CSV table of C-alpha atoms in Angstrom, one decimal:
chain,number,residue,atom,x,y,z
A,21,MET,CA,-32.7,-36.7,85.6
A,22,GLN,CA,-30.5,-38.6,82.8
A,23,LEU,CA,-28.4,-35.5,83.2
A,24,ILE,CA,-27.9,-36.0,86.2
A,25,LYS,CA,-26.9,-39.6,85.9
A,26,ARG,CA,-24.4,-39.0,82.7
A,27,SER,CA,-22.9,-36.4,84.5
A,28,PHE,CA,-22.5,-38.6,87.7
A,29,ILE,CA,-20.8,-41.4,85.4
A,30,LEU,CA,-18.7,-38.9,83.6
A,31,ILE,CA,-16.9,-37.6,86.9
A,32,THR,CA,-16.8,-40.7,88.5
A,33,LEU,CA,-14.5,-42.3,85.2
A,34,ALA,CA,-12.9,-39.0,85.3
A,35,LEU,CA,-11.3,-39.6,88.8
A,36,LEU,CA,-11.0,-43.3,88.5
A,37,VAL,CA,-8.5,-42.6,85.5
A,38,ALA,CA,-7.3,-39.1,87.3
A,39,CYS,CA,-6.3,-42.0,89.9
A,40,SER,CA,-5.2,-45.1,88.0
A,41,THR,CA,-2.5,-42.7,86.0
A,42,GLU,CA,1.1,-43.4,86.8
A,43,LYS,CA,2.3,-41.6,89.3
A,44,GLU,CA,6.6,-40.3,89.2
A,45,ILE,CA,7.9,-41.3,92.6
A,46,VAL,CA,10.2,-39.1,93.7
A,47,LYS,CA,13.5,-40.5,95.6
A,48,ALA,CA,14.5,-38.3,98.8
A,49,PRO,CA,18.3,-37.2,98.8
A,50,GLU,CA,20.9,-39.1,100.0
A,51,PRO,CA,22.1,-37.8,103.6
A,52,ILE,CA,25.0,-36.1,103.4
A,53,PRO,CA,27.7,-38.0,104.6
A,54,VAL,CA,28.7,-36.6,108.5
A,55,TYR,CA,32.2,-35.6,109.1
A,56,VAL,CA,34.2,-38.0,112.0
A,57,PRO,CA,37.4,-36.6,112.7
A,58,GLU,CA,40.5,-38.6,112.6
A,59,PRO,CA,41.7,-39.3,116.3
A,60,LEU,CA,44.5,-37.1,117.7
A,61,ILE,CA,45.9,-39.5,120.4
A,62,THR,CA,46.2,-43.1,121.5
A,63,LEU,CA,46.4,-44.1,124.9
A,64,GLU,CA,48.7,-47.1,125.1
A,65,LEU,CA,49.1,-47.4,129.1
A,66,ALA,CA,47.5,-45.5,132.3
A,67,GLU,CA,48.6,-46.9,135.1
A,68,PRO,CA,48.9,-46.0,138.8
A,69,ILE,CA,52.3,-46.2,140.3
A,70,GLN,CA,52.9,-46.9,143.9
A,71,LYS,CA,56.6,-47.0,145.4
A,72,LYS,CA,55.7,-48.2,148.8
A,73,LYS,CA,52.7,-50.1,150.4
A,74,ARG,CA,52.0,-46.5,151.8
A,75,GLY,CA,52.4,-43.0,150.9
A,76,SER,CA,51.6,-40.6,147.3
A,77,VAL,CA,50.3,-42.6,144.4
A,78,GLY,CA,51.8,-41.3,140.6
A,79,ALA,CA,50.8,-41.8,137.4
A,80,ASN,CA,52.3,-43.5,134.1
A,81,ILE,CA,51.5,-42.8,130.9
A,82,HIS,CA,52.4,-44.1,127.2
A,83,PHE,CA,50.8,-42.5,124.2
A,84,THR,CA,51.1,-42.3,120.9
A,85,ASN,CA,50.5,-39.3,118.7
A,86,SER,CA,47.8,-40.4,116.1
A,87,SER,CA,47.8,-36.8,114.0
A,88,SER,CA,49.8,-35.2,111.3
A,89,GLY,CA,50.5,-32.8,113.5
A,90,THR,CA,53.6,-31.9,116.1
A,91,TYR,CA,52.4,-31.4,119.3
A,92,GLN,CA,54.0,-28.5,121.7
A,93,TYR,CA,52.5,-29.7,125.4
A,94,ILE,CA,49.9,-31.9,126.3
A,95,LEU,CA,47.9,-31.9,129.3
A,96,PHE,CA,45.8,-35.4,130.4
A,97,ARG,CA,43.1,-35.0,132.8
A,98,ALA,CA,43.2,-38.5,135.0
A,99,THR,CA,41.0,-39.5,137.4
A,100,ALA,CA,41.9,-42.3,140.2
A,101,TYR,CA,39.5,-44.7,141.6
A,102,ASP,CA,39.6,-47.1,144.5
A,103,LYS,CA,38.9,-51.0,144.0
A,104,ASP,CA,35.3,-49.8,144.8
A,105,GLY,CA,35.0,-47.6,142.1
A,106,ASN,CA,34.7,-44.4,144.2
A,107,ILE,CA,37.2,-41.4,143.0
A,108,VAL,CA,40.0,-40.5,144.9
A,109,ARG,CA,41.0,-36.9,144.7
A,110,ALA,CA,43.9,-35.6,143.5
A,111,ARG,CA,46.8,-34.7,146.3
A,112,LYS,CA,47.3,-31.4,145.6
A,113,SER,CA,44.4,-29.5,144.2
A,114,ARG,CA,41.8,-31.9,145.8
A,115,ASP,CA,40.0,-31.8,142.6
A,116,HIS,CA,38.3,-35.2,141.0
A,117,SER,CA,41.0,-34.8,138.7
A,118,ALA,CA,44.9,-34.5,138.3
A,119,TYR,CA,46.0,-32.3,135.5
A,120,LEU,CA,49.2,-34.3,134.1
A,121,ARG,CA,51.6,-32.5,131.7
A,122,VAL,CA,53.6,-33.5,129.2
A,123,ALA,CA,56.0,-31.0,127.3
A,124,GLY,CA,57.2,-32.0,123.9
A,125,PRO,CA,58.1,-31.7,121.0
A,126,VAL,CA,56.6,-35.2,120.4
A,127,HIS,CA,56.3,-35.6,116.4
A,128,PRO,CA,53.0,-37.6,114.4
A,129,GLY,CA,53.3,-40.9,114.7
A,130,GLU,CA,55.7,-41.0,117.4
A,131,TYR,CA,55.4,-43.3,120.3
A,132,SER,CA,56.3,-41.4,124.1
A,133,LYS,CA,56.5,-43.6,127.3
A,134,GLY,CA,58.0,-43.3,130.4
A,135,ASN,CA,55.8,-39.8,131.2
A,136,SER,CA,55.5,-40.5,134.9
A,137,TRP,CA,54.2,-38.4,137.7
A,138,LYS,CA,54.5,-38.8,141.5
A,139,ASN,CA,52.7,-38.1,144.6
A,140,THR,CA,50.0,-37.3,142.6
A,141,TRP,CA,47.1,-39.1,144.7
A,142,GLY,CA,47.4,-39.3,148.5
A,143,ARG,CA,46.1,-42.7,149.4
A,144,ALA,CA,47.9,-45.5,148.7
A,145,LYS,CA,45.1,-47.6,147.7
A,146,ILE,CA,44.4,-46.8,143.8
A,147,ASP,CA,43.3,-49.6,141.3
A,148,CYS,CA,43.1,-47.8,138.8
A,149,ILE,CA,43.8,-44.6,136.5
A,150,ASP,CA,41.1,-43.2,133.1
A,151,VAL,CA,42.0,-40.3,131.1
A,152,ASP,CA,38.7,-39.1,129.4
A,153,HIS,CA,40.1,-35.7,128.4
A,154,VAL,CA,43.6,-34.5,126.6
A,155,GLU,CA,44.1,-30.8,125.9
A,156,ILE,CA,46.8,-30.7,123.2
A,157,ILE,CA,48.6,-27.8,121.9
A,158,PHE,CA,50.3,-27.9,118.6
A,159,SER,CA,53.3,-26.5,117.6
A,160,ASP,CA,51.9,-23.4,115.7
A,161,GLY,CA,49.8,-22.3,118.9
A,162,SER,CA,46.5,-24.2,117.7
A,163,VAL,CA,44.7,-25.9,120.9
A,164,GLU,CA,42.6,-29.0,120.3
A,165,ILE,CA,40.6,-31.3,122.7
A,166,ALA,CA,41.1,-34.9,122.7
A,167,GLN,CA,37.8,-36.7,124.2
A,168,GLY,CA,35.3,-39.5,123.0
A,169,ASP,CA,36.3,-40.7,119.1
A,170,ARG,CA,39.3,-38.2,119.1
A,171,LEU,CA,40.9,-40.1,122.0
A,172,THR,CA,41.6,-43.8,121.3
A,173,LYS,CA,42.4,-45.9,124.3
A,174,LEU,CA,44.4,-49.4,124.0
A,175,THR,CA,45.3,-49.4,127.6
A,176,SER,CA,45.9,-52.1,129.7
A,177,GLY,CA,45.5,-50.3,133.1
A,178,SER,CA,42.1,-48.0,132.4
A,179,CYS,CA,39.6,-48.6,134.1
A,180,VAL,CA,36.6,-50.1,132.7
A,181,GLN,CA,33.2,-48.1,133.9
């Protein structure tokens, strides 16, 4: 019986000593930083152009090449909205968005203004234009899409959704 008591005490002491020893704390490795690409284009202005009170409406877009490459062609996907927030379909394609093309070259850091298109939408009651997608063809033939973080909007005529 005494042997069992002594064994129990020794086992208890051994467990207490094992629990009380300092344990090395391993720090988790720091997360790898996520690559955030630079913006490709900065929209300065996107507004509807109305020549008359009736008839078709065009678009006017000013932008800056924010990248280090030269743009050969730029294709803007523009969606027009009326004052109630309804989408106005493009005049020729009847699509939700109109596709507006600019031929370059547009050099790095260059501000391009006066890009205007006529007869883009059939209704004269367009309140604003939103450009949410830009396809860019560089002078070397590579193609990139600017949307989300790669498309900076500083526009005053842009729609607030």
